[in-house]
PDB file of C-alpha atoms in Angstrom:
ATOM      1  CA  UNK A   1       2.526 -12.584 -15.552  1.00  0.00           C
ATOM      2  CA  UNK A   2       1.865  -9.987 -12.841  1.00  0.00           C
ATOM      3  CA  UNK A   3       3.314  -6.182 -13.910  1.00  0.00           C
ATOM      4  CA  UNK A   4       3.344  -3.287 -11.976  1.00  0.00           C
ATOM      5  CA  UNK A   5       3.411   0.365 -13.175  1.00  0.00           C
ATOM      6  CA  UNK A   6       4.572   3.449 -11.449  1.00  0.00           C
ATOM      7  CA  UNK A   7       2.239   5.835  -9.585  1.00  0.00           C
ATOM      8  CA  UNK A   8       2.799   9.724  -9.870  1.00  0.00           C
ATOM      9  CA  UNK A   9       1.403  10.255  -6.632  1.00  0.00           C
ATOM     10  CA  UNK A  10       1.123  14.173  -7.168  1.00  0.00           C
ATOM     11  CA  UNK A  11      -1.198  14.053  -9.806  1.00  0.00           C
ATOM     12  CA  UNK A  12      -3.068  11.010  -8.618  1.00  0.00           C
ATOM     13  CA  UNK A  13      -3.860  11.605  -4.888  1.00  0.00           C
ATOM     14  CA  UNK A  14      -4.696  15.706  -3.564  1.00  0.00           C
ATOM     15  CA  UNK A  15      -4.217  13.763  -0.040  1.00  0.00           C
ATOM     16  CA  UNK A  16      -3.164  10.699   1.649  1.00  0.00           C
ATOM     17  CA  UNK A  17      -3.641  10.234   5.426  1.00  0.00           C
ATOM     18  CA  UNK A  18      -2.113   7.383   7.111  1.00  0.00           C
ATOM     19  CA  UNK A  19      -3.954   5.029   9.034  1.00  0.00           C
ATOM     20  CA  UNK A  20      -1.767   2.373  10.916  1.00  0.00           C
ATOM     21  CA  UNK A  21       0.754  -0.258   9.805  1.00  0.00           C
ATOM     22  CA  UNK A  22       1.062  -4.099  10.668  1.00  0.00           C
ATOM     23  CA  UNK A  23       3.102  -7.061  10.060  1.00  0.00           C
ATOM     24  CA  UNK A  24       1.842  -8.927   6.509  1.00  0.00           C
ATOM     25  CA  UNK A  25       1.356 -12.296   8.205  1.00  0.00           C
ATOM     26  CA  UNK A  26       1.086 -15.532   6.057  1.00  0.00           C
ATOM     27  CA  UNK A  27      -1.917 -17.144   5.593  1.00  0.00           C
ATOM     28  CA  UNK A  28      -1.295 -20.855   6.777  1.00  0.00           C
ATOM     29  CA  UNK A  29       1.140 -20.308   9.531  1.00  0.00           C
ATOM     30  CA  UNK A  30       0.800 -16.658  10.534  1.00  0.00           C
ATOM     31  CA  UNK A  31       4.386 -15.625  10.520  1.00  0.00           C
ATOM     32  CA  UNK A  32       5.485 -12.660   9.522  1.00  0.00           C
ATOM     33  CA  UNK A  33       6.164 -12.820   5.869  1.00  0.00           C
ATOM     34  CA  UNK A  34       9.504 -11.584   3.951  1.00  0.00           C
ATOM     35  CA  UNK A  35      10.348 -10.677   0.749  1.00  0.00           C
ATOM     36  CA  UNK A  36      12.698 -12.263  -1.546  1.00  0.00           C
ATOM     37  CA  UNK A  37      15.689 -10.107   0.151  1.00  0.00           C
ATOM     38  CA  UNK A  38      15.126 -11.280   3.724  1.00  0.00           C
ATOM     39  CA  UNK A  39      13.129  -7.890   4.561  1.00  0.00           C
ATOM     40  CA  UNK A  40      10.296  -7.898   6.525  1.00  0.00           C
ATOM     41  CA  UNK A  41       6.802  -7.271   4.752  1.00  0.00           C
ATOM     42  CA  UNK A  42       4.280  -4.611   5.928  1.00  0.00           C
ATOM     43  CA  UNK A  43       0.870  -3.725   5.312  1.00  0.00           C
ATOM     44  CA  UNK A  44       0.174   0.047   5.696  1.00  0.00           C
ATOM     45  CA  UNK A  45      -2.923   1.393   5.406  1.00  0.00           C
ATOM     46  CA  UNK A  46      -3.684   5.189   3.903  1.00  0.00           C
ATOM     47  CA  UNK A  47      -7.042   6.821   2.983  1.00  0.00           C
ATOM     48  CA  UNK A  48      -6.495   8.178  -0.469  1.00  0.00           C
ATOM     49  CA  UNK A  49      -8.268  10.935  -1.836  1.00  0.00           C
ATOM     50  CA  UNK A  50      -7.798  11.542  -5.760  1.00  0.00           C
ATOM     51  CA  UNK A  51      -7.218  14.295  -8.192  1.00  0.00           C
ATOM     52  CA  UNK A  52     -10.535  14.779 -10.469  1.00  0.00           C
ATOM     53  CA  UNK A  53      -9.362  14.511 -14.065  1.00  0.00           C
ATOM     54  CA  UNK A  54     -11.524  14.965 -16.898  1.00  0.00           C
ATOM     55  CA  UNK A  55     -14.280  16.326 -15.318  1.00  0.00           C
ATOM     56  CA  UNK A  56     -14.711  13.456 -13.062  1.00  0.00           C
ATOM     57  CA  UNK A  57     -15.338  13.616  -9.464  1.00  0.00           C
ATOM     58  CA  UNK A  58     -12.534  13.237  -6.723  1.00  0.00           C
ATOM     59  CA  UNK A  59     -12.776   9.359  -5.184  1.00  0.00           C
ATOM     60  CA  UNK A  60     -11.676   8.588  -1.931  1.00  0.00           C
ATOM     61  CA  UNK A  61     -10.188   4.976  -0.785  1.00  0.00           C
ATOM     62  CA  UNK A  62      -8.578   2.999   1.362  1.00  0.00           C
ATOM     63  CA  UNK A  63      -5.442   1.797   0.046  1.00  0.00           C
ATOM     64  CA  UNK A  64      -3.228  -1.541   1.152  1.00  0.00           C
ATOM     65  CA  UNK A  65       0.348  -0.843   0.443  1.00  0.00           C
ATOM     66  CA  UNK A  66       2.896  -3.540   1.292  1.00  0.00           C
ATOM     67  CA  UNK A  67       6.370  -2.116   2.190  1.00  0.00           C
ATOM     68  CA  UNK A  68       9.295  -4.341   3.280  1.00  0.00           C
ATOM     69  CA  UNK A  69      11.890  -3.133   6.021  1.00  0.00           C
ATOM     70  CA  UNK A  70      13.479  -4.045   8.712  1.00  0.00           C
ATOM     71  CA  UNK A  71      11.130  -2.263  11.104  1.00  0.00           C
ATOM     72  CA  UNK A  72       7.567  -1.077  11.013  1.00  0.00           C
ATOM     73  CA  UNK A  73       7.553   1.657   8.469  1.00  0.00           C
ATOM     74  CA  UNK A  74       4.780   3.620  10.308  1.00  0.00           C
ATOM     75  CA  UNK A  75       6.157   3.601  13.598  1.00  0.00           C
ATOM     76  CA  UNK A  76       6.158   7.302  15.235  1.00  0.00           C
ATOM     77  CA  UNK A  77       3.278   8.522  12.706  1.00  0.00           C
ATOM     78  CA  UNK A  78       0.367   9.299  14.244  1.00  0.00           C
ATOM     79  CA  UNK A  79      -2.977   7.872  12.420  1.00  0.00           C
ATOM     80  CA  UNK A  80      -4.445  10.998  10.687  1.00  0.00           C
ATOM     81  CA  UNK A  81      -0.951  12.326   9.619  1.00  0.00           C
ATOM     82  CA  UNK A  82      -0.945  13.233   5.936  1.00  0.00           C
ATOM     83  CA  UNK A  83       1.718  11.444   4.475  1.00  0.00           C
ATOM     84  CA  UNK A  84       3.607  10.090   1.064  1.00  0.00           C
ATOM     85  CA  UNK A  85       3.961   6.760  -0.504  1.00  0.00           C
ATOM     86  CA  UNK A  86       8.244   7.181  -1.563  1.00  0.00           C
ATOM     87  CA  UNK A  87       8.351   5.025  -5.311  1.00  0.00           C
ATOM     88  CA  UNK A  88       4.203   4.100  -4.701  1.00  0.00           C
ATOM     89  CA  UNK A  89       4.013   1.062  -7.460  1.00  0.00           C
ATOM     90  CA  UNK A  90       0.346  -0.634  -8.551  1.00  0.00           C
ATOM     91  CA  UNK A  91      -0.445  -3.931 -10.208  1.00  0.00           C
ATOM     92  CA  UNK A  92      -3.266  -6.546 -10.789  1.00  0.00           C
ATOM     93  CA  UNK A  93      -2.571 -10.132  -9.134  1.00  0.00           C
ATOM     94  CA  UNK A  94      -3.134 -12.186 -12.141  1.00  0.00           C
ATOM     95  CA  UNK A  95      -6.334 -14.586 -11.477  1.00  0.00           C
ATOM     96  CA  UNK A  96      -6.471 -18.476 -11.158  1.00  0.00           C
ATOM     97  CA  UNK A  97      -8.546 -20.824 -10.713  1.00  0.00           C
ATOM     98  CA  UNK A  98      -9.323 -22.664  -7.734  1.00  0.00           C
ATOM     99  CA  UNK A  99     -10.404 -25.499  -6.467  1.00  0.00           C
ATOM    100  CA  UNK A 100     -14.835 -25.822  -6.765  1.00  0.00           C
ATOM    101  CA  UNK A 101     -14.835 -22.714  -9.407  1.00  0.00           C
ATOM    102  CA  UNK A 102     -13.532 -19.839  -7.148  1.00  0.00           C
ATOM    103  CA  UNK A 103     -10.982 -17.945  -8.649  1.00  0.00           C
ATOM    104  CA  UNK A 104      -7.944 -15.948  -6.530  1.00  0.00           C
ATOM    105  CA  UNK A 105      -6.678 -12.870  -7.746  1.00  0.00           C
ATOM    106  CA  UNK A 106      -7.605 -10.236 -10.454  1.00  0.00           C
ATOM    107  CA  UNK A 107      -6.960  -7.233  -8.136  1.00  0.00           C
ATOM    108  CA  UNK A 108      -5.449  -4.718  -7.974  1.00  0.00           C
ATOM    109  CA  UNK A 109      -1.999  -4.325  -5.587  1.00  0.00           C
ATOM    110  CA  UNK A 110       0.360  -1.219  -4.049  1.00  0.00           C
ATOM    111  CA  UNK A 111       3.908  -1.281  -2.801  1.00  0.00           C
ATOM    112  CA  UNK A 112       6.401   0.975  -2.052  1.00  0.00           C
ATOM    113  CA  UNK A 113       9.393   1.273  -0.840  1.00  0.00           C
ATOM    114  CA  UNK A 114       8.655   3.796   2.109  1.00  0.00           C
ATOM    115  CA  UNK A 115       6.271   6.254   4.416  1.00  0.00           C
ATOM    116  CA  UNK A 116       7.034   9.852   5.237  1.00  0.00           C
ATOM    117  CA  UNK A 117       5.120  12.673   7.076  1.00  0.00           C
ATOM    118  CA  UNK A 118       4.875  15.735   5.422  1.00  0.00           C
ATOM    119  CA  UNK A 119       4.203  17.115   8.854  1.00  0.00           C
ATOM    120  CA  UNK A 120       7.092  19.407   9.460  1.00  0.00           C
ATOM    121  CA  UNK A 121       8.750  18.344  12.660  1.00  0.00           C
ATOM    122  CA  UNK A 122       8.555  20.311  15.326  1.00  0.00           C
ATOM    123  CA  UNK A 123      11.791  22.195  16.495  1.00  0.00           C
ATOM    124  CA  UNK A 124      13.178  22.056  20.232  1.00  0.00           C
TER     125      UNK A 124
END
């Protein structure tokens, strides 16, 4: 059984930056994949960087964060335009076994249910 947990973005990430945004396509037939509502699926991509706790050091990454609308979530930001993750969720895919000993799954997941700028926009 796959679970997901909420992420407090605030005191997880000191910056996310949003790379670009594309259509989740499925695997065997390449069509754009939905969710169980009917919505759309779509894979944004952000470059995280983290909050050091404990007296670790700050990581950066590259997340993968599927978000299902109707339209491209990250249409009209700019890549490079710090952003946030609205209800940012994270899971592990549970593993199985596959055919000739490989196993699928055993990592970790994001979703969430929308992207924002936190670019003020500019007024007329």
């Amino acid at each position: 059984m796959s679970v997901s947990v909420a992420v407090d973005t605030a005191n997880t990430f000191s910056v996310l930056i949003f790379m670009g945004s594309e259509p989740k396509a499925d695997f065997n037939t390449g069509e754009h994949q939905r969710n169980a509502a009917g919505l759309l699926k779509w894979g944004v991509t952000v470059a995280a960087q983290t909050i050091p706790v404990n007296g670790q050091r700050s990581t950066a990454e590259t997340l993968s964060v599927t978000i299902a609308a109707d339209s491209d979530p990250g249409a009209g930001l700019a890549p490079g335009t710090p952003v946030t993750l609205d209800d940012l969720r994270a899971g592990v895919m549970d593993p199985e076994q596959r055919g000739e000993g490989k196993i699928r799954g055993g990592r970790m997941y994001f979703g969430a249910s929308g992207v924002r700028s936190l670019v003020p926009a500019r007024s007329s």
